[in-house]
XYZ file of C-alpha atoms in Angstrom:
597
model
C -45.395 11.518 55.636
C -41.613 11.191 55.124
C -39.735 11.288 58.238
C -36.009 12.489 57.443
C -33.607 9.720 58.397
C -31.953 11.633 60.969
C -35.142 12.808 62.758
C -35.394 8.924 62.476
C -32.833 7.826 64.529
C -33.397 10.124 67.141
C -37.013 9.019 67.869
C -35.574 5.101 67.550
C -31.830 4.626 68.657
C -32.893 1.335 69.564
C -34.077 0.176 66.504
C -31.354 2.470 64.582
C -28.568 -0.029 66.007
C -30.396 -2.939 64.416
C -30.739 -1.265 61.315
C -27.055 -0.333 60.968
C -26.672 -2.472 58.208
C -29.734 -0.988 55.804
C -28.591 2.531 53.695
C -31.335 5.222 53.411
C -31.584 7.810 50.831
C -33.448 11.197 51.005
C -33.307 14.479 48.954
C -31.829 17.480 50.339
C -32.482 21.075 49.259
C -29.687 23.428 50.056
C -29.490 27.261 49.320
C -26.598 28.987 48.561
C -26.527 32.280 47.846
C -30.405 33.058 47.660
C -30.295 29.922 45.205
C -31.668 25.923 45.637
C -29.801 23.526 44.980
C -30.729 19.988 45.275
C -28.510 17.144 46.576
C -29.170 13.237 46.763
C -27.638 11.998 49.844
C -26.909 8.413 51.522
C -27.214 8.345 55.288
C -26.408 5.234 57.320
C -25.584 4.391 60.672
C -21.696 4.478 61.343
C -19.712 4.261 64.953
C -22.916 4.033 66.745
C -24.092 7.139 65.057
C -26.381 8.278 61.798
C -24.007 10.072 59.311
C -24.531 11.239 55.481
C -22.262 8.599 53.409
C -21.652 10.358 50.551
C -23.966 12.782 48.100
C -24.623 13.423 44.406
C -25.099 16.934 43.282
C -28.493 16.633 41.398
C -28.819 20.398 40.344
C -31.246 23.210 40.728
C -35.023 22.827 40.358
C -35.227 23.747 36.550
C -32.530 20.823 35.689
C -33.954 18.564 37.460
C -37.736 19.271 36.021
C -35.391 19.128 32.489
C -34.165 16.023 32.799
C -37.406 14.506 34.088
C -38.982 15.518 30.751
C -36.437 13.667 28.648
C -34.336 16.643 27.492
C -30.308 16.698 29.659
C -27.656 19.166 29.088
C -26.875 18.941 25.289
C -23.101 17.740 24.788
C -20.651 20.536 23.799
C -18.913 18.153 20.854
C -17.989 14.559 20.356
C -14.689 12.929 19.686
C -14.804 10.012 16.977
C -11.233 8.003 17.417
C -10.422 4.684 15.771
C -11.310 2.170 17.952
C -11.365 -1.435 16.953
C -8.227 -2.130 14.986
C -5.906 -0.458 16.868
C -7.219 -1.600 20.533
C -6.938 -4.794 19.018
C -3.167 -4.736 17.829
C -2.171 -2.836 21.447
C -3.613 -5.778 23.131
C -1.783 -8.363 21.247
C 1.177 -6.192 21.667
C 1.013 -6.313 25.245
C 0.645 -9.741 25.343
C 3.205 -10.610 23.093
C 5.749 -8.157 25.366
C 7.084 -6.263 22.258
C 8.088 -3.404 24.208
C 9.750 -5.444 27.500
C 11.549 -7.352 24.133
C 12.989 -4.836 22.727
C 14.174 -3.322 26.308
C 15.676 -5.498 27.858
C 18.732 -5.566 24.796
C 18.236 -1.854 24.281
C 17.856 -0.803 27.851
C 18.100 2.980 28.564
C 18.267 5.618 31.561
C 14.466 5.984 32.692
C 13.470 9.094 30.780
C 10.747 9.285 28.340
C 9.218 6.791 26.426
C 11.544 3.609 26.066
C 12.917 2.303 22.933
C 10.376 -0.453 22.921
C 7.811 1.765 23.487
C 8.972 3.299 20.038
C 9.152 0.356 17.993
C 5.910 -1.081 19.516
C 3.826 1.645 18.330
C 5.811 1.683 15.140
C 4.931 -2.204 14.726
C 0.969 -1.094 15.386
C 0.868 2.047 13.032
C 2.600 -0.561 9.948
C 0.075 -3.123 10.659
C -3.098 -0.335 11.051
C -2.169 2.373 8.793
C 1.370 3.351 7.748
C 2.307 6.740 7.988
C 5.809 8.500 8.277
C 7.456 9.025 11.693
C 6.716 12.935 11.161
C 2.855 12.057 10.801
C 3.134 9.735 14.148
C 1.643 12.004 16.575
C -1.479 12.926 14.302
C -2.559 9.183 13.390
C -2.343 8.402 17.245
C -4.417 11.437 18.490
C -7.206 9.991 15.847
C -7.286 6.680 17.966
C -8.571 5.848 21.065
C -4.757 4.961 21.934
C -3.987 8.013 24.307
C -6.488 6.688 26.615
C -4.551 3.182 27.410
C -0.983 4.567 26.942
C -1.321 8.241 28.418
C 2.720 8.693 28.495
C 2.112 9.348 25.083
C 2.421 13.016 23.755
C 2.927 15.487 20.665
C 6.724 16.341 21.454
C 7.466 12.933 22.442
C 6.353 11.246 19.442
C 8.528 13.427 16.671
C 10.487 11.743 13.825
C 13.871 13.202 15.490
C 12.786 11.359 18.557
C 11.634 7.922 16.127
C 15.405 8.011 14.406
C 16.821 8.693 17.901
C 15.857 5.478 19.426
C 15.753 3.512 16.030
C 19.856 4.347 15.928
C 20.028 2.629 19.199
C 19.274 -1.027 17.563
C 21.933 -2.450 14.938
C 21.219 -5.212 12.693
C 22.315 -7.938 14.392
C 20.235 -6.596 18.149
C 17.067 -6.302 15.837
C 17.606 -9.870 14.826
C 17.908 -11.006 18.269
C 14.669 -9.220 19.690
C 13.017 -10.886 16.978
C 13.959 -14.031 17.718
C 13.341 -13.965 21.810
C 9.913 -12.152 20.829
C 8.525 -15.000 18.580
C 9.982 -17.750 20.761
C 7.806 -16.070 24.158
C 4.905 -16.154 21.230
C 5.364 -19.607 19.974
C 5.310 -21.076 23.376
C 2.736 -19.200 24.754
C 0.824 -20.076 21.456
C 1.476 -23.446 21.334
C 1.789 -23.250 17.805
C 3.170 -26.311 15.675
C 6.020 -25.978 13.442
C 5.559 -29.093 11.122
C 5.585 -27.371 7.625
C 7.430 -24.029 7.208
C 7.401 -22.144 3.657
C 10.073 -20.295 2.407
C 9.662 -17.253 -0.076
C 11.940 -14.182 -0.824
C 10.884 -11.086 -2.304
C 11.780 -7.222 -2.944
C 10.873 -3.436 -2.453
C 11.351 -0.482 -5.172
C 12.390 2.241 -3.001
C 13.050 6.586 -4.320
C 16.789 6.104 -2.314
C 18.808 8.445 -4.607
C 21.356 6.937 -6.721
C 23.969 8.719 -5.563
C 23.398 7.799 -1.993
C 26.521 6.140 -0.579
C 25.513 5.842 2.716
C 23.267 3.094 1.827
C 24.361 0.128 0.427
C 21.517 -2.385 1.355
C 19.250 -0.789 -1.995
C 20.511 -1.690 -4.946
C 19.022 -1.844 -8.085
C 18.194 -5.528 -10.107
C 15.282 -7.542 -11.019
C 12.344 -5.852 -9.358
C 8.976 -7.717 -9.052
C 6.901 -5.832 -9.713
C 8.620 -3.966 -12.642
C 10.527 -1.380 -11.138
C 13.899 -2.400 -12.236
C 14.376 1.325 -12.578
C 14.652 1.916 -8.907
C 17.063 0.867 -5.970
C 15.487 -1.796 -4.448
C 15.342 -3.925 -0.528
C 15.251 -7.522 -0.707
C 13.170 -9.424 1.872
C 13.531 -13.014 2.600
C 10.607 -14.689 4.958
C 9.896 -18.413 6.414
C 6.916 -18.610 7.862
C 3.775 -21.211 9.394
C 1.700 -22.601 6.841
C -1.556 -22.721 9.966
C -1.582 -19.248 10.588
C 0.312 -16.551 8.653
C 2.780 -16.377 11.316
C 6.110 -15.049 10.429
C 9.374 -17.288 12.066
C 12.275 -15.743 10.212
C 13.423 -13.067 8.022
C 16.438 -11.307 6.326
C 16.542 -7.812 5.263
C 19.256 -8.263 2.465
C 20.617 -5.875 -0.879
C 18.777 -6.026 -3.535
C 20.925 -6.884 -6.259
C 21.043 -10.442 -4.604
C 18.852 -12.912 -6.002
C 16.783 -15.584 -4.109
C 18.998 -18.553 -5.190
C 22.333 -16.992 -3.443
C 20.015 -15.881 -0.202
C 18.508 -19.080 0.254
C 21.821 -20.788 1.737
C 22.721 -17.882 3.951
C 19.620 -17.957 5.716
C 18.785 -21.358 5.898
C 21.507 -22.141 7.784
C 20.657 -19.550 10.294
C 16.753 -20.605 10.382
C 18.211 -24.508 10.787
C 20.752 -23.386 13.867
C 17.218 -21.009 15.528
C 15.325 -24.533 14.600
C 17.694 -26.501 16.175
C 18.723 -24.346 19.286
C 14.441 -24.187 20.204
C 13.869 -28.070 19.788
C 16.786 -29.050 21.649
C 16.915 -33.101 22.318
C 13.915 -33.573 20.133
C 15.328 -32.128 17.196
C 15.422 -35.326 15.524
C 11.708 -35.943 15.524
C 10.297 -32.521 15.404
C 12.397 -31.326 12.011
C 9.663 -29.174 10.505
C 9.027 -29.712 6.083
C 10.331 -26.667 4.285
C 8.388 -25.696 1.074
C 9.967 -23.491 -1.316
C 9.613 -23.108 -5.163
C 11.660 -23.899 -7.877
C 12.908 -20.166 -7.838
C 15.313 -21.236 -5.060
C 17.015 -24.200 -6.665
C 20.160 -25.144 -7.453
C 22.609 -28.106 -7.176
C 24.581 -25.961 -3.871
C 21.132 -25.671 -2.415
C 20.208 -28.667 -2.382
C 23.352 -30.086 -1.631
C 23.105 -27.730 1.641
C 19.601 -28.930 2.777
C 20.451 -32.770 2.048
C 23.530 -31.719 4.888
C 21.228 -30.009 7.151
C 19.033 -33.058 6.649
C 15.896 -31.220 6.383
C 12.543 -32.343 4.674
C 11.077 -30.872 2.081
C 8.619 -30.160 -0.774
C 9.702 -28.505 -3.670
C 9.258 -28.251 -7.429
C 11.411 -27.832 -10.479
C 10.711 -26.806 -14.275
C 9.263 -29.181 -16.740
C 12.030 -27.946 -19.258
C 14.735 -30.158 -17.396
C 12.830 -33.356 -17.532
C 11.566 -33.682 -20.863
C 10.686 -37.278 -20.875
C 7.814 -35.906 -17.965
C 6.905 -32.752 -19.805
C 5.718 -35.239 -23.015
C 3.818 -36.871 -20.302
C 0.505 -37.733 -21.561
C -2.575 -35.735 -20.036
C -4.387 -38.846 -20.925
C -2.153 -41.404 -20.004
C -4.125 -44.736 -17.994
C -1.370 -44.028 -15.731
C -2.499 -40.792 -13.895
C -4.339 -41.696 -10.699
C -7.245 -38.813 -9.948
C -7.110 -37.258 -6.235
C -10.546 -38.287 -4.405
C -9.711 -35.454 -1.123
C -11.609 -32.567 -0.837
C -10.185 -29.737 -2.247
C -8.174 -31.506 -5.058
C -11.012 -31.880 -7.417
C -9.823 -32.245 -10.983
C -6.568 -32.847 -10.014
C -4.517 -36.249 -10.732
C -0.943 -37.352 -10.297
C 1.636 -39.448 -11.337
C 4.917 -41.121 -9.279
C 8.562 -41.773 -10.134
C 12.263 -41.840 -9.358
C 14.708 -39.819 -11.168
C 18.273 -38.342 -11.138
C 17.968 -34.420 -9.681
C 20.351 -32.297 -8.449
C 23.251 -35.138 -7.689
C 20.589 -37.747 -6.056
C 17.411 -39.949 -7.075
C 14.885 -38.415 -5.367
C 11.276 -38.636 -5.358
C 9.051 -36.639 -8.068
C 4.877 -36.066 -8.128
C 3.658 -35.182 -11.514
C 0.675 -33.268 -11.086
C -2.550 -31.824 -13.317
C -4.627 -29.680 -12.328
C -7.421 -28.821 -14.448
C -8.174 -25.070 -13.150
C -4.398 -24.626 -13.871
C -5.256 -25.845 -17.422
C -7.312 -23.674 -18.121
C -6.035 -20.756 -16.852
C -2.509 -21.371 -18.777
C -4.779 -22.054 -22.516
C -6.541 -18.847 -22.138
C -3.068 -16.887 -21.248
C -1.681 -19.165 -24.730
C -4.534 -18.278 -26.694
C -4.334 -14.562 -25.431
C -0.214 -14.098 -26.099
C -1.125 -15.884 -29.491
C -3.143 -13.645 -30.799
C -1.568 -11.020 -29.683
C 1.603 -11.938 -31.231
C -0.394 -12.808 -34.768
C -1.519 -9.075 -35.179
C 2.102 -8.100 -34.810
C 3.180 -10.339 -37.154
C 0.749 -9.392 -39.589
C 1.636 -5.037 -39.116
C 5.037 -6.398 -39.894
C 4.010 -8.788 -43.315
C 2.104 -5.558 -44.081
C 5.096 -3.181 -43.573
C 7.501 -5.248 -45.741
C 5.198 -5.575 -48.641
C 4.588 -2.087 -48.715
C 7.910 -1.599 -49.075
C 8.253 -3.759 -51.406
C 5.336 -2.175 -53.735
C 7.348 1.166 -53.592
C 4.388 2.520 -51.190
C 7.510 2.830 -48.338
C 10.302 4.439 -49.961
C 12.726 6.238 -47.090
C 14.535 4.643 -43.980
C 16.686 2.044 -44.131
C 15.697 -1.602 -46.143
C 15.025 -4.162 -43.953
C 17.351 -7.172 -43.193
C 16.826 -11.119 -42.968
C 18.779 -10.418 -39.459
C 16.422 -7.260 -38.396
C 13.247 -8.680 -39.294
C 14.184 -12.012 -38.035
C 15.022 -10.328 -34.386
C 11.812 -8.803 -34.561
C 10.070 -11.730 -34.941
C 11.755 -13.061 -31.842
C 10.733 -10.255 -29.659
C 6.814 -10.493 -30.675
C 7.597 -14.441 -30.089
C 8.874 -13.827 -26.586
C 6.091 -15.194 -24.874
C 6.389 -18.827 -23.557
C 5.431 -21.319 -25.955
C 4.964 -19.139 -28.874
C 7.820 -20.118 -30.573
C 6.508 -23.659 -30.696
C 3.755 -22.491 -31.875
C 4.203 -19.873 -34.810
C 6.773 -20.631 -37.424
C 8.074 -17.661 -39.245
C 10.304 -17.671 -42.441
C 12.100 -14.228 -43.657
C 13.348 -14.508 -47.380
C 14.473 -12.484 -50.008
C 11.508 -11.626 -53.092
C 12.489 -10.878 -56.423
C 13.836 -7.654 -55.511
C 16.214 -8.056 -53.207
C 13.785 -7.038 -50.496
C 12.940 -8.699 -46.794
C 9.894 -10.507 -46.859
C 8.151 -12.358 -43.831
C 5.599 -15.066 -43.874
C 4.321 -17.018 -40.876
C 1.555 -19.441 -39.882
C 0.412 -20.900 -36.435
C 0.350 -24.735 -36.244
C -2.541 -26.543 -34.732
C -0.635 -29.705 -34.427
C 1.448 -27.739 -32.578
C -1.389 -26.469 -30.434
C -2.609 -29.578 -29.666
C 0.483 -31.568 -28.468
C 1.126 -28.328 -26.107
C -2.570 -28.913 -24.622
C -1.715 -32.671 -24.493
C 1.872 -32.182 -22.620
C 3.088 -28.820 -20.999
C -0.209 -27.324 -19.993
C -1.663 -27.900 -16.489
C 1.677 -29.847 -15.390
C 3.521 -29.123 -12.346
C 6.446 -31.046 -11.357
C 7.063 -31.631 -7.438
C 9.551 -33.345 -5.553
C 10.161 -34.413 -1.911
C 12.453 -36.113 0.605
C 8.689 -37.886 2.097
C 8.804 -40.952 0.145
C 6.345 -42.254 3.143
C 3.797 -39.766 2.163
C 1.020 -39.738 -0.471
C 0.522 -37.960 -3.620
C -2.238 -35.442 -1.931
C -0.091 -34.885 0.908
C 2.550 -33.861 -1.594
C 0.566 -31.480 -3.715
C -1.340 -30.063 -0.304
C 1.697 -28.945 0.815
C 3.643 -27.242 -1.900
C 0.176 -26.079 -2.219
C 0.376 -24.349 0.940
C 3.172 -21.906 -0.589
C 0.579 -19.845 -1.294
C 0.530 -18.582 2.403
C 3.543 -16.635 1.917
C 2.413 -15.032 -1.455
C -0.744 -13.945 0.472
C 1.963 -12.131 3.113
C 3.603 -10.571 0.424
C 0.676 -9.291 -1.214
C -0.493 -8.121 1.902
C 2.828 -6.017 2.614
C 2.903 -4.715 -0.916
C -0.736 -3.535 -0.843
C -1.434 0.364 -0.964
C -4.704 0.173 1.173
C -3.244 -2.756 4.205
C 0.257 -2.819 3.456
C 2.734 -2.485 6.456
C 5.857 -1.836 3.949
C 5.014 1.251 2.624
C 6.081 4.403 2.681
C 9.610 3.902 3.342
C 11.438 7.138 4.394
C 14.470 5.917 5.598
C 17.783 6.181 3.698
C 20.725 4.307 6.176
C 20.942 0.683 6.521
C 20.301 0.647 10.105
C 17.114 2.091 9.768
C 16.239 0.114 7.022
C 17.317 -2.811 9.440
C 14.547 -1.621 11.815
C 11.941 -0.733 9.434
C 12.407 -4.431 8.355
C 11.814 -5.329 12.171
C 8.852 -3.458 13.325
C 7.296 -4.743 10.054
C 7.550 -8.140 10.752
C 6.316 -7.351 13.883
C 3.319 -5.961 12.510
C 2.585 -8.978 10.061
C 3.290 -10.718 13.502
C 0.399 -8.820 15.338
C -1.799 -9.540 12.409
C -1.340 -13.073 12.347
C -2.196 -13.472 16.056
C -5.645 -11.321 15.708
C -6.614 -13.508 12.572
C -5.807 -16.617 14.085
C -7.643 -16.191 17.119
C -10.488 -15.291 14.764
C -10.263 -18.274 12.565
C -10.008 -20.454 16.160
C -13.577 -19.006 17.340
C -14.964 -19.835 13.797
C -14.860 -16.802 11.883
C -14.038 -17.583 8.484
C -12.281 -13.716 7.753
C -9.770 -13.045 5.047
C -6.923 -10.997 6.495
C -8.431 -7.434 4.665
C -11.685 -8.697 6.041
C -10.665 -9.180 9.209
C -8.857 -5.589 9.322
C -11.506 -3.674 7.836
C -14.356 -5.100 10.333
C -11.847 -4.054 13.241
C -10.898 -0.437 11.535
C -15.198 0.232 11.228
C -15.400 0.067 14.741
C -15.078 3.494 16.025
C -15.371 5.062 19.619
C -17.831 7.884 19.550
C -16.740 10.191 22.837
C -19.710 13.160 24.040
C -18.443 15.907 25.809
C -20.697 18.021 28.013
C -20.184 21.334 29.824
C -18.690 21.340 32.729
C -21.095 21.366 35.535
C -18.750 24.369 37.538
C -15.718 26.551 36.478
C -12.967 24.670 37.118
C -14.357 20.931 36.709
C -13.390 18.323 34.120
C -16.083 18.123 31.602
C -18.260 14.992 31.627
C -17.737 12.319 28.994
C -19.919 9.569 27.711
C -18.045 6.765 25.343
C -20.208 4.453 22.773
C -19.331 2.494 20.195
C -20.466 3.029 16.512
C -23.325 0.328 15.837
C -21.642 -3.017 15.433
C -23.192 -5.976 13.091
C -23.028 -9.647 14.405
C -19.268 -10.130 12.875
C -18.117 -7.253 15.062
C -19.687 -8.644 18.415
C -18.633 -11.343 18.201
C -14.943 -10.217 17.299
C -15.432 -7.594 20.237
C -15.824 -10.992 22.336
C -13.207 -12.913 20.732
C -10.211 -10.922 21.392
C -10.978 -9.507 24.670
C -12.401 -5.798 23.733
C -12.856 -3.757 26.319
C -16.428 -2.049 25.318
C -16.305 2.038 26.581
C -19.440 2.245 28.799
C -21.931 4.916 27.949
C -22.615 6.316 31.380
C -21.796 10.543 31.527
């Protein structure tokens, strides 16, 4: 028989004040209303006396007999928010203080969200999945953001509101919260600075050209063939452990990259030189940069600023190397991993004003890649030259009797433009005479001698020089190697799916200031969530890494609200995760929703 606890205590007071310590739970049956309703209490003993502790509302008889069988309370609906990538990126944002940043030299009256709190979720939506300021408030209510940052709302987060704040930062402020933000990073990081590539590139924009009111977009030679366009030039050093941006210049875009490089080196070298301090002189990091860059000023300027570096320069200006051999004794094959079917070759020579060190390199995979592209340009260019043979002697049979005759001049200038390609012209000579008639005539032919003293000399070559005389050929070639660090950044920004450039909507300079700021923010973010992976041994691409984050999904079940008046009970799981995504969950410090109701 059960004895209720108070009953209990009143039989044994005695023993009751021993067992103070011990909890008791019974089941309680109330009615209300002509109606049972069933209640599990807690009853312990409390100031000398037996008192209920607390109690759970359990339900009436028929709920209770309902959940015993296996069959609860259906949920109303269920909310499905992004969960992974975005918890992910407002983590690293809060450690890396992007909001407090961006305060403290923007500060403003305490009303509203802050500036930082703008350009921080800016910075997170660029590096999950870009959408215009107007579109802000809908991507966020899809994520499982309101639920860590509830100040949050729909008339808060409005485009006015966006260019608002984003007018309170000039160029020069956005610079400088860039610069105290990656400093806090880098030292709580611990990250190395020993090698640091350089790369510039550009952005097609739809800026109207009539537009006066911006003069950073300007039209020249777009990358990626949208010369059409006004364009935003974007110069970026960064680590080559890490894809972690260090500087950057937002700059017009009718300036190329040898006429940028001075103007911000000399701004990277003073931030170098202002973070080292007394150990400047033994901490100077190696810039790599490509031959894109060069120029007798340039390196004039680093040879001042006394910087180290790796570069490389075109095979054109040192003829005497680009005749080199490919099967000259002298080449001395690479035995580290990773430079298989490479060699190299050593020597002093005159560049830029100085003798400075230069590392002839093949590479077989480069080989190979540049005879295919030959043999694919050449015949290419054959079949045009042949439609053009054809056309002439057709005119000259009288089968092509209108239009204007044909000139040595014109058909020679056509010949040119189908022999654009590089090393064509060494390749295919042409000859345009007159025939009997007084009429054009082409003939051509493609020399295999030719062919085979390009195989021997120009193809596979790459021509690298550096201020490390102390260091060996594969250290050399690793590190202009590593240039490709930066391409992958670019690649990443320019891509349709990942990018954080894209879509640009903003027209003034100022904004476009900022847009370049919360961008490099979000490549920031990124870089910090991949290299944490990398460090607990998950070998992720950066699209890899992104899209296992972005599949992880919160799944949120609502169910009715046990009276009028009450909040409706929620139970939060996690779409099913593979090993990968554990162990990612794990890595950066996921806080897992937990599926009670």
């Amino acid at each position: 028989m059960h004895i209720p606890l108070d009953l209990f205590s009143i039989l044994c007071p005695k023993y009751m004040r021993h067992y103070h310590w011990r909890h008791m739970q019974r089941l309680e049956a109330k009615s209300i209303h002509g109606r049972t309703y069933y209640y599990l209490s807690l009853w312990g003993w409390k100031n000398g006396k037996c008192r209920r502790l607390s109690q759970k509302y359990l339900g009436k008889p028929e709920d209770i007999a309902r959940a015993i069988a296996g069959g609860g309370p259906a949920p109303e609906y269920a909310l499905v928010l992004d969960w992974g990538l975005p918890q992910a990126l407002w983590q690293e944002a809060q450690r890396a203080q992007v909001a407090q940043h961006v305060e403290r030299l923007c500060p403003k009256r305490a009303q509203g969200l802050s500036t930082g709190d703008y350009i921080r979720l800016a910075a997170i939506n660029r590096a999950c999945q870009p959408v215009s300021k107007q579109a802000m408030w809908d991507w966020v209510s899809q994520t499982a953001l309101p639920r860590v940052w509830p100040e949050a709302s729909a008339a808060q987060l409005t485009s006015q509101h966006f260019w608002d704040h984003m007018d309170r930062i000039e160029g020069q402020t956005a610079q400088a919260i860039w610069q105290q933000l990656l400093d806090a990073v880098l030292q709580r990081e611990q990250i190395p600075l020993s090698e640091v590539c350089y790369d510039g590139t550009n952005f097609y924009t739809f800026i109207d050209t009539f537009n006066l009111r911006c003069q950073v977009a300007k039209r020249g030679k777009n990358k990626q063939g949208r010369g059409n366009l006004r364009q935003v030039s974007y110069a970026l050093f960064c680590t080559t452990d890490g894809h972690l941006p260090l500087f950057y210049d937002v700059y017009e875009g009718n300036r190329n990259d040898a006429k940028e490089f001075p103007q911000v080196l000399e701004r990277f070298q003073r931030w170098l030189k202002e973070r080292a301090g007394s150990t400047w002189a033994t901490t100077k990091p190696t810039l790599i940069f490509d031959k894109g860059n060069n120029s007798a000023d340039n390196f004039a300027l680093i040879d001042a600023l006394e910087l180290p570096y790796v570069g490389s320069v075109k095979l054109d200006e040192h003829p005497d190397l680009a005749h080199f051999s490919n099967q000259d004794a002298r080449w001395q094959a690479a035995t580290d991993p990773g430079l298989e079917g490479t060699k190299s070759w050593r020597t002093q020579q005159g560049v830029y004003g100085q003798q400075r060190t230069l590392v002839l390199t093949y590479n077989q995979n480069l080989f190979d890649s540049q005879w295919a592209t030959v043999q694919n340009d050449l015949a290419q260019a054959l079949s045009q030259l042949a439609l053009v043979q054809r056309a002439l002697q057709a005119r000259a049979a009288g089968l092509v009797k209108g239009g204007t005759s044909p000139t040595l001049d014109s058909v020679q200038r056509k010949c040119e433009a189908i022999l654009h390609r590089q090393h064509l012209r060494r390749l295919v000579q042409t000859s345009v005479t007159w025939d009997a008639g007084g009429r054009a005539q082409l003939s051509y032919e493609a020399s295999a001698a030719a062919q085979e003293h390009l195989k021997d000399t120009y193809l596979g070559k790459t021509l690298l020089l550096t201020s490390h005389q102390e260091w060996s050929d594969a250290q050399v070639i690793r590190a202009y190697r590593s240039q490709f660090v930066i391409e992958e950044i670019f690649h990443e920004m320019k891509d349709r799916h990942i990018g954080t450039w894209w879509p640009l909507h903003h027209w003034t300079d100022s904004k476009i200031q900022v847009h370049g700021l919360y961008c490099t923010i979000a490549v920031l973010l990124r870089a910090l969530l991949w290299r944490r992976a990398h460090q607990a041994g998950l070998r992720l691409s950066m699209s890899g890494l992104l899209d296992k984050l972005a599949q992880l999904r919160q799944v949120i079940n609502v169910f009715p609200a046990k009276r009028a008046g009450q909040a409706k009970p929620e139970q939060e799981v996690l779409t099913q995760c593979d090993e990968t995504q554990q162990k990612l969950i794990q890595t950066l410090g996921l806080q897992s929703p937990k599926s009670t109701v």
